[in-house]
Amino acid sequence: MSDLTADAVATEHPGAPAGGNPTAPGGGRTVATAVPRSLVDRLATGVTATAEPNVVETVAPLTGERLAGLPQSTPADVEVAFQLARRAQAAWAALPVRRRAAVLLRFHDLLLKRQDEVLDLVQAETGKARLHAFEEVLAVAMAARHYGRAAQGYLKDRRRGGALPVLTHTVEARRPKGVVGHISPWNYPLELCVGDLLPAFVAGNAVVNKPDTQTALTGLWARELLIEAGLPADLWQVVIGDGPVIGPAVVEHADYVSFTGSTRTGREVAQRAAARLVGASLELGGKNAMLVLSDADVDAAAAGAVRACFSSAGQLCISIERLLVHRSVADRFLERFVARTRALRLGGGLAYGADMGSLVSARQLETTTRHVEEAVKAGATVLTGGRARPDLGPYFYEPTVLDGVTPEMAVCAEETFGPVVAVYRFDTEEEAVAAANSTPYGLNSSVWTRDLRRGRAVAARLRTGTVNVNEAYAAAYGSVAAPMGGMGDSGLGRRHGADGILRFTEAQTIATQRLMPIAPSFGLDDKQFAAVMTGGLRALKALRFK
Ligand code: NAD
C-alpha cells in the first residue's frame, strides 16, 4: 500500500527529457474526502441485499487505501430483485415511449450538470485519469441524447407487406423483453452500466444489474440520478457479489441477458442463456490492431496511437495492442510515437492534468508485468516504459512500447488489457490486412492514411465490428447511431444504433385478414384454389412485389 494521497502525484516517467511535466493538481482533495463514508452509505442503500449482508471492502487503486464496504447480495436476493423489477416493469411498459424517452433527456442534462461527482467516483474506483473518466460521461450523454430522441422511431409500429396485398393488413410491433439481466465489468463503470441500460429502459424493460463490486458505486450513483430524472426506483435493481456466485442467478431469471466482460466468462454466460432459450448480447475482449499505411500523416498517427494504446491505461476493450506500421514510415512514426509516449504524465490527482492513471488491481498489474517480462526474456526490446511505478501508487505501470515481439510470446495474441503495445512492420497492404485479421478476436481496428477512400477500402477488409479511419476508437464508438460490437471471439450482438435498442425487444407481427381467408373459399375446390394462388404468385413477382 502506498501512503500517497490521490493529490498531486503526476510525474513524467524516467526516460522523458529532463525539464519535467507539470504536476496534476488535485485541488487538495483525497479519495477519502471525495468519496466520504456518508456517500458510500447512501449509495449502498440502492443494493438489493438481505438485512444482514456480508460486506466486502474495495480499495482505491490510486492509493491503495480503503474505499468502501459494500453489501453482498445472495442468489435469494437476486430472486427478490427480479420480483421487484417484474412488478415495476408492467406499469413502465404501459407508458407511451415519449414519456420514457423524456426521462433519458432529463438524465442527459443532469449528468452534464453533475459530472464532477461521478468523475470523482470513476477515478476513485478505477484509478483512471480524469480525462478518461470524462470519456465515459461523453459516451453516456451521447447515448442518452440519441435514444432520448430516436427511440420513438426505433420502436414504432411498422406496416409490412401482407400475405395477400390489400387483403392482409400486417404490422410489425416491438415489445419489451421484460426484465433484462445486465452484467458489467469494472473498466468503464459508467458507460458499460447506465450507457448500455438506457436503450433497455426506453424500450420498456426493467433491469437487474450486476456490476463488478470494485466499481459498483459509480453505477449506484447513476441509478440515483436516473431516478431523479424520473425512472421508477424499482425498475433498476442492483445486486452485488462474486461473479461466479450471483452471475449465474442473474442469467437464471432474466428474459434477456446483456453481458460485457471477458471472452471466457462470456462463453459461460452464453451457454446458460442458451440452455434457457433466452437471447444474449456479449461484448467481449479484443486484440485490436492499428494500421499505419505508407501515406499516413505520421504526426497525426503517432498522436492517435497514444490515445489508442494508453487511454484508461490500456484497460479499454477497443484499445490498440498491435501497431502495424509500413516499413517506409516505421522509423519516423516510431520516433514520434515513442517520444510522445515518454512525455505522458502519469498521475492520480482527482483533477484534469494527468495523461494516464493507474491500473485497477493487482491482477491487472500482474498480467501486464508478466506479458512484458516474458516477451523481454524471449528477445523483445522495450522502446519505452516496461516497469511498474510503485512510487506513484500500488498499481501504476508505465506506458510501454515493445519491438521484436514474435508469435510464441503471450503479448503477441493474448489480450493484455494494460498499457502495452507491440510494434510490427509490414511491406504490403495485403500483409497488413492478413496480420490484423490473424487473431480469433474481431472488436475494433484503426487505419491511418491520407487517402480516405483507400482507408475505407482497407477497413472493409478488416474483420472487426468497428473500424476507425484516422482516429483511434472515438469516431466509431461515438457514432451512437451506428452499431458497435465484436465479430468472432469478441462477441455477439451490438450496442448503439438500431441493434442496440432492438436487442431489448421482441418482434411481434400482427396480421389481420380481411374479406377472404387464405384457403379454398367462394366455391373453389382445393385444386382450383392452388391454381388461383399459383397465378397470383406469378403476378406478384411480375409486379415486383417484395
Ligand atoms: P470478467 O469476465 O471477469 O467479468 C465481467 C463481469 O462478469 C463482472 O461483473 C464479473 O463479476 C462477472 N462474472 C464473473 N464470472 C461470472 C460468471 N461465471 N457468470 C456471470 N457473471 C460472471 O471480465 P473483467 O475482467 O471484469 O473485464 C475485462 C474484460 O472485459 C476484458 O476482456 C475486456 O476486453 C472486456 N470488455 C469488453 C468490452 C466490449 O464492449 N467488448 C467492454 C469492456 C470490457
Coordinates of C-alpha atoms in Angstrom, one line a residue, residues 111-112 115 118-119 122-123 128-143 187-192 195 304 306-308 310-313 315-316 318-319 352 355 471-475 477-478 480 496:
L111 CA -25.4 14.1 -15.9
L112 CA -23.7 17.1 -17.6
Q115 CA -20.4 15.3 -13.9
V118 CA -19.2 11.0 -11.0
L119 CA -15.8 11.8 -12.3
V122 CA -14.9 6.8 -11.5
Q123 CA -11.4 7.9 -10.7
K128 CA -8.0 6.2 -14.4
A129 CA -7.1 9.7 -15.4
R130 CA -9.9 12.3 -15.2
L131 CA -9.8 12.8 -19.0
H132 CA -10.5 9.1 -19.5
A133 CA -13.3 9.2 -16.9
F134 CA -14.8 12.1 -18.8
E135 CA -14.9 10.0 -22.0
E136 CA -17.5 7.9 -20.1
V137 CA -19.6 11.0 -19.4
L138 CA -19.3 11.9 -23.0
A139 CA -20.4 8.4 -24.2
V140 CA -23.3 8.2 -21.8
A141 CA -24.6 11.7 -22.7
M142 CA -24.4 10.8 -26.4
A143 CA -26.4 7.6 -25.8
N187 CA -13.2 -0.9 -16.7
Y188 CA -15.9 1.6 -17.9
P189 CA -18.3 1.6 -14.9
L190 CA -20.5 4.5 -16.0
E191 CA -20.7 3.8 -19.7
L192 CA -20.9 0.0 -19.6
G195 CA -24.9 3.7 -21.0
G304 CA -3.6 8.9 -32.4
V306 CA -1.0 7.3 -27.9
R307 CA -4.8 7.8 -27.4
A308 CA -5.4 4.4 -28.9
F310 CA -3.0 4.3 -23.4
S311 CA -6.5 5.6 -22.7
S312 CA -7.6 4.2 -19.3
A313 CA -4.1 2.7 -19.1
Q315 CA -7.9 -1.2 -19.9
L316 CA -10.3 -0.4 -22.7
I318 CA -11.3 -1.3 -28.0
S319 CA -7.7 -0.1 -27.2
Y352 CA -7.6 17.1 -15.0
D355 CA -2.4 11.8 -19.2
E471 CA -8.9 8.1 -35.4
A472 CA -8.2 5.6 -32.6
Y473 CA -11.6 4.5 -31.3
A474 CA -13.7 7.5 -30.5
A475 CA -15.0 8.1 -34.0
Y477 CA -17.6 4.4 -30.6
G478 CA -19.0 7.9 -30.5
V480 CA -24.0 6.2 -31.3
H496 CA -25.7 1.5 -30.2

